C-alpha positions as CSV (number, residue, x, y, z in Angstrom):
1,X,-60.1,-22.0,-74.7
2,X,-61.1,-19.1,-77.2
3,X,-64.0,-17.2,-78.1
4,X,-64.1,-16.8,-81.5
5,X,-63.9,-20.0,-83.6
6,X,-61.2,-22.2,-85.3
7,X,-58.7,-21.6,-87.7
8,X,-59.5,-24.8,-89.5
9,X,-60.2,-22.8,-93.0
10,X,-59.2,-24.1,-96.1
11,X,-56.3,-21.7,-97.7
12,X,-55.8,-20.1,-101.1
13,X,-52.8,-17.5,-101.5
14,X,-53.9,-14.3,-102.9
15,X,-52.7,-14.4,-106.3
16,X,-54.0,-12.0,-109.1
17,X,-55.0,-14.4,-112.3
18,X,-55.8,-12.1,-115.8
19,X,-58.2,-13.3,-117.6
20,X,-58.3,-10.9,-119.7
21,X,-56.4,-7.7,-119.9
22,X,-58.9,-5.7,-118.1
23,X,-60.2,-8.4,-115.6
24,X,-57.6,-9.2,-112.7
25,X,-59.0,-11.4,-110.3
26,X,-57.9,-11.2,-106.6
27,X,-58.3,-14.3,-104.1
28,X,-58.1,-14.4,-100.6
29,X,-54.7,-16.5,-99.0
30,X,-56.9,-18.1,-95.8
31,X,-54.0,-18.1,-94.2
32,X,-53.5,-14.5,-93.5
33,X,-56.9,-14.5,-91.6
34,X,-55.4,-15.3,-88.0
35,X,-57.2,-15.0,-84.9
36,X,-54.1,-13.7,-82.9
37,X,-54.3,-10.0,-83.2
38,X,-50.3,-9.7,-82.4
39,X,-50.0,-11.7,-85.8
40,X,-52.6,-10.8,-88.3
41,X,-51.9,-8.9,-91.2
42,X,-52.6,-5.1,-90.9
43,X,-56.5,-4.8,-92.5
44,X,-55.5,-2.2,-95.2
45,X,-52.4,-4.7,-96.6
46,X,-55.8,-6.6,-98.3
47,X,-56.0,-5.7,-101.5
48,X,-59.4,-3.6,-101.4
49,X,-61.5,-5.6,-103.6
50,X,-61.6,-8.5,-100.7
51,X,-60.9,-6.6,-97.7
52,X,-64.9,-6.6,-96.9
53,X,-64.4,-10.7,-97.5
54,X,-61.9,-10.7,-94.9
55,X,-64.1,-8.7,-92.8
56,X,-66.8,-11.0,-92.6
57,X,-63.9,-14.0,-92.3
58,X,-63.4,-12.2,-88.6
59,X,-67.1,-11.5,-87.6
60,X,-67.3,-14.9,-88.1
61,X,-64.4,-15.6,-85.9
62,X,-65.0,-12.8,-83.5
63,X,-62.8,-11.1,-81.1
64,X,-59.4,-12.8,-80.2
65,X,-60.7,-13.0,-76.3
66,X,-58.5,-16.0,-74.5
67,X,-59.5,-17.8,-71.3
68,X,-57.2,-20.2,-70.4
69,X,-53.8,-19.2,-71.8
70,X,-50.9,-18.3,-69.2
71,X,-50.6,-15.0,-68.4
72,X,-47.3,-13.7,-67.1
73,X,-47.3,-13.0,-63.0
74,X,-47.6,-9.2,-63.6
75,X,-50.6,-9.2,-66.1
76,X,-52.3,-12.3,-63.4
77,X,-54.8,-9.1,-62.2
78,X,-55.3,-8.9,-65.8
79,X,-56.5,-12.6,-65.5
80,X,-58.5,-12.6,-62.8
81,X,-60.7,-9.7,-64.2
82,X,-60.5,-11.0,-67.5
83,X,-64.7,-11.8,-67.5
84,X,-65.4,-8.6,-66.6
85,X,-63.2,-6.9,-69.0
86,X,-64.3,-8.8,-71.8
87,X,-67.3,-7.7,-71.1
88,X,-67.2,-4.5,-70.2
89,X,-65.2,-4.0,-73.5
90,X,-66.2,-6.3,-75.7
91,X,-64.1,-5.2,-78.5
92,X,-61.1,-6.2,-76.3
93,X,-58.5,-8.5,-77.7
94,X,-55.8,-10.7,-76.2
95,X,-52.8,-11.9,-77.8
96,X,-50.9,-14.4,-75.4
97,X,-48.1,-14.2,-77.9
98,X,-47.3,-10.9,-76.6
99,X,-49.1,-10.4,-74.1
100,X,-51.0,-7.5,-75.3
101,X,-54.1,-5.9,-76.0
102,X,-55.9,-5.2,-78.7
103,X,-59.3,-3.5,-80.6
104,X,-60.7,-5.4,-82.6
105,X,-63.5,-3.0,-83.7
106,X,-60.5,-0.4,-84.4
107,X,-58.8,-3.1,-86.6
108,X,-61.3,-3.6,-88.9
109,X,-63.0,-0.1,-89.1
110,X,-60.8,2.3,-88.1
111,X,-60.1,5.5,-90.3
112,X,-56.8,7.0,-89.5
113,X,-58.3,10.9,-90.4
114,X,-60.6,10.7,-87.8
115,X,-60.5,10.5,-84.1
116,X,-57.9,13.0,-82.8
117,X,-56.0,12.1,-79.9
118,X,-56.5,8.7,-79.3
119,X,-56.2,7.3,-82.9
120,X,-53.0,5.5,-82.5
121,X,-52.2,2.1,-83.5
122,X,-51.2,1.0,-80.2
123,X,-54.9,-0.9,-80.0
124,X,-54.2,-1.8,-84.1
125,X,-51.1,-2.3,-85.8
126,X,-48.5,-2.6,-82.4
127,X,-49.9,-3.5,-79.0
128,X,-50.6,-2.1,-76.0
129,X,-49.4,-3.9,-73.0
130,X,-48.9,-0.9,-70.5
131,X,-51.1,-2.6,-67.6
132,X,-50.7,-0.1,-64.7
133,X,-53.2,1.8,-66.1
134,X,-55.0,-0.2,-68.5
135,X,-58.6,0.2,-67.7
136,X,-57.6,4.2,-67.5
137,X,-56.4,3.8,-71.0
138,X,-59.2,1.5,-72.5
139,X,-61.6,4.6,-71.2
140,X,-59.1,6.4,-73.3
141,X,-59.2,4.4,-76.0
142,X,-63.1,4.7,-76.4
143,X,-63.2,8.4,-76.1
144,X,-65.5,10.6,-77.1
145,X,-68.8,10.2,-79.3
146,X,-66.7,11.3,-82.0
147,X,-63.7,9.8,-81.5
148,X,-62.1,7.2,-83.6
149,X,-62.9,3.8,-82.1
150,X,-66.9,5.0,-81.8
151,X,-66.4,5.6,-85.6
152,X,-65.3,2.3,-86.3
153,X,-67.8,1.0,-84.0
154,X,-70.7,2.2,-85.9
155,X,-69.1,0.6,-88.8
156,X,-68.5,-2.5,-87.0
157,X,-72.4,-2.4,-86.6
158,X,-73.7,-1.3,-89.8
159,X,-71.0,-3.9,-91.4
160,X,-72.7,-6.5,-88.9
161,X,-76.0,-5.9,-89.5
162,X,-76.3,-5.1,-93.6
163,X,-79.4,-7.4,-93.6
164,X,-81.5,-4.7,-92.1
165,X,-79.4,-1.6,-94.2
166,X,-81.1,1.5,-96.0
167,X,-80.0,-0.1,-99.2
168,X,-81.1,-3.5,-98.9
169,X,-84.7,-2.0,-97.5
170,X,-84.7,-0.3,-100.2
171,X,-84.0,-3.3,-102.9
172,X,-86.6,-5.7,-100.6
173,X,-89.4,-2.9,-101.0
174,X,-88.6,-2.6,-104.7
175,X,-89.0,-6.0,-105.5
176,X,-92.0,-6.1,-103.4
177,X,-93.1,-3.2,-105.2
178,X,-92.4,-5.2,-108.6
179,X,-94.6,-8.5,-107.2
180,X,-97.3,-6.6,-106.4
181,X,-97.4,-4.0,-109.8
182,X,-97.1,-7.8,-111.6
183,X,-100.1,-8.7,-109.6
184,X,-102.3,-5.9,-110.4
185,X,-101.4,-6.0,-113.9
186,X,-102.0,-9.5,-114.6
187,X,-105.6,-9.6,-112.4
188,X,-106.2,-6.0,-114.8
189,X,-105.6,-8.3,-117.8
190,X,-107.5,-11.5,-117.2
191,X,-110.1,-9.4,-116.9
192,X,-109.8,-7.1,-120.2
193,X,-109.6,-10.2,-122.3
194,X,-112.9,-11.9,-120.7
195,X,-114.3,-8.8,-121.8
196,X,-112.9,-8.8,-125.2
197,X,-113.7,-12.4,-125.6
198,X,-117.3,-12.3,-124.8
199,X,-117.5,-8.3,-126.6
200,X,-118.8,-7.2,-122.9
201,X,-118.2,-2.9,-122.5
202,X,-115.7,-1.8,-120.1
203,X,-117.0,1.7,-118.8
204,X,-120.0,2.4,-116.3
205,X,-121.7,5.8,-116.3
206,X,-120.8,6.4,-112.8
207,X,-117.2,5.2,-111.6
208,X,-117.5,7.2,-108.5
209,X,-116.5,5.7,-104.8
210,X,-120.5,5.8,-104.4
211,X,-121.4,3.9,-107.4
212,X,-123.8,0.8,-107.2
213,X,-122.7,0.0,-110.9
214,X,-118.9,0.6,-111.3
215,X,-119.0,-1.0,-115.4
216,X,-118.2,-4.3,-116.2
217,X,-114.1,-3.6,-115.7
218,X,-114.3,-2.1,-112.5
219,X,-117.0,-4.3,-111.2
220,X,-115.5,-7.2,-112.3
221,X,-112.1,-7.0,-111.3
222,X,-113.5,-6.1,-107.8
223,X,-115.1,-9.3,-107.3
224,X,-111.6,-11.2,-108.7
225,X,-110.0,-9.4,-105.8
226,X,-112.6,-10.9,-103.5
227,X,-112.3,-14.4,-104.6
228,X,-108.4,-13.9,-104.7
229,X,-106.2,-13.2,-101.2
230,X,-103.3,-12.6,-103.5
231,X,-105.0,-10.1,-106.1
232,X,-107.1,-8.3,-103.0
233,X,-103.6,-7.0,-101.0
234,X,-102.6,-5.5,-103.4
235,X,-105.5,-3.9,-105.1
236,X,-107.7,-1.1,-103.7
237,X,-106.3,0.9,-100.6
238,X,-103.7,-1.5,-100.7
239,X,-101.8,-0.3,-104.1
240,X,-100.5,3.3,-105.0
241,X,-102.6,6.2,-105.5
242,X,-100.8,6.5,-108.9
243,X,-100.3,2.8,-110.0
244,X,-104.3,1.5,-109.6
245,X,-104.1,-0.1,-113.2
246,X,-107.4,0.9,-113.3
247,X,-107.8,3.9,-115.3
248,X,-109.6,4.5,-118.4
249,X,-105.8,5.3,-120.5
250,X,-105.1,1.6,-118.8
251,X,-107.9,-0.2,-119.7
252,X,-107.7,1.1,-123.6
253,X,-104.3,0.4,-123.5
254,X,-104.7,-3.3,-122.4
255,X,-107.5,-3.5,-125.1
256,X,-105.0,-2.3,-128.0
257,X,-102.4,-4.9,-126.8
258,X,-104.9,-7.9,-126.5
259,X,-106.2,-6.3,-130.4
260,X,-102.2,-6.6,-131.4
261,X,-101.6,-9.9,-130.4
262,X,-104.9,-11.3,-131.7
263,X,-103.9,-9.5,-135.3
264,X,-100.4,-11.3,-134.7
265,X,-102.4,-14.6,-134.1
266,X,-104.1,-14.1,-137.5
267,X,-101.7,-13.2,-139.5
268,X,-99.5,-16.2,-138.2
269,X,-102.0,-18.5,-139.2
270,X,-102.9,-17.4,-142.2
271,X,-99.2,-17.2,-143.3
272,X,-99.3,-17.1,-147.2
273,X,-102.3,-18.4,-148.3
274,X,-104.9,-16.5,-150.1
275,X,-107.4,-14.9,-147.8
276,X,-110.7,-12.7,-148.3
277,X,-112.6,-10.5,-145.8
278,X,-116.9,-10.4,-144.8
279,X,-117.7,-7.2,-143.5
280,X,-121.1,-6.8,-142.3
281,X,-121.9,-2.9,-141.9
282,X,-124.6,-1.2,-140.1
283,X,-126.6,2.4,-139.9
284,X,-126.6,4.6,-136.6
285,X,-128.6,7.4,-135.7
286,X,-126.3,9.7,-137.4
287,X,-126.5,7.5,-140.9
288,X,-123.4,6.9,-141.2
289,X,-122.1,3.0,-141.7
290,X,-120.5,1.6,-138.8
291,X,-118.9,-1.7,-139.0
292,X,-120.6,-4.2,-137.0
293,X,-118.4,-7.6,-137.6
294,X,-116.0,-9.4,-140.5
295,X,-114.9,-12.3,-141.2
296,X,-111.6,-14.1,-142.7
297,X,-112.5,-17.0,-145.1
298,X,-109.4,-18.8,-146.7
């Protein structure tokens, strides 16, 4: 028995096919990902663009860690403290090919310009099968913080776990971000063109925090945020100090574009056809004639 899955995979050689002359594609040959570490090909023969592929092919798999294989009579200590090995070190691998041992963290991750002293390939590329003083050397092998198997474990483990990475945070909150900007936009324009449509004012004399009257806008989109779970988390204390969609430059704004698409409207159904214009006009205080209304007649 042995941990790490089957070798059942379907196969494709790696063969570079040119679409084009500056598109090569590279595939992966399934048969080159072999659980045996004393027969895999060496992780940096992959052609780099699918060498994080073949990565995840062996997380999948796991490490090579054999049960029930024979061992030969001088490695049968090895055998019997095989549990606790594994577990100790659980990047540990067995090959019962040749009888040696192996790291698989150090196989996938390892960076040969780092690590000092113990950043052979005996635990990589050859084998280590000297078993007098194995667990002596598997200390030796971990080494320091620095050393080069820690630095391919923390790549091991940010490799493992890129799910939960700065980067993809970073794309999940932006397209949170995106959702909930959407959200505040939209619930800031249903409520401009009610206004519009029913020729309702936007602004309140006092907009303060302590206001009874906020205006119409303010007011109104407030009690859309009550009456909407989605609208009301992201509104309020729960949006940006700097992206309310709120203000006064916002509001205008969303007037203007509502005034642009209603012009479009017109014009689009009027098309080509002979038009004239009604404008009613009105004194203020100041005498001057202010445009109260018009209208289109075809």
């Amino acid at each position: 028995m042995q941990r790490g899955g089957s070798s059942s995979s379907p196969c494709a050689k790696i063969v570079g096919s040119v679409e084009n002359k500056s598109t090569i594609e590279v595939e992966l040959d399934w048969n080159d990902i072999d659980a045996n570490p004393g027969k895999r090909k060496p992780i940096e023969a992959f052609d780099v663009a699918i060498r994080d592929r073949v990565r995840r092919e062996y997380l999948v798999k796991g490490p090579c860690q054999p049960i029930g294989n024979t061992y030969l009579k001088k490695h049968m200590v090895f055998k019997k403290e095989v549990f606790k090995m594994f577990i100790k070190f659980p990047w540990l691998e067995y090959s019962a090919s040749k009888y040696a041992a192996f790291c698989f963290w150090c196989y996938l991750f390892k960076q040969s310009d780092k690590g000092g002293r113990y950043a052979e390939d005996a635990f990589t590329k050859t084998s280590f099968n000297n078993w007098k003083n194995a667990l002596e050397k598997f200390n030796q092998h971990v080494g320091a913080a620095n050393s080069c198997h820690n630095n391919a474990r923390i790549q091991f483990e940010a490799f493992q776990d890129q799910r939960h990475s700065v980067a993809n945070v970073f794309r999940s909150n932006t397209r949170k971000a995106k959702v909930a900007y959407r959200v505040r936009l939209t619930a800031s324009l249903d409520v401009t063109r009610f206004l519009l449509k029913w020729g309702l004012p936007f602004r309140g004399h006092d907009e303060s925090s302590s206001s009874s009257n906020l205006g119409n806008f303010l007011e109104l989109l407030k009690w859309y945020s009550q009456h909407n779970d989605d609208v009301s988390e992201v509104l309020g204390t729960n949006a940006p100090t700097n992206n309310q969609m709120t203000s006064p430059q916002i509001q205008k704004e969303l007037a203007n574009a509502c005034a642009s698409e209603v012009t479009l409207a017109i014009v689009k159904d009027i098309g080509d056809r002979v038009f004239t214009i009604v404008v009613d006009e009105t004194r203020d205080v100041s005498l001057k004639e202010q445009m109260g209304c018009f209208k289109i007649r075809e």
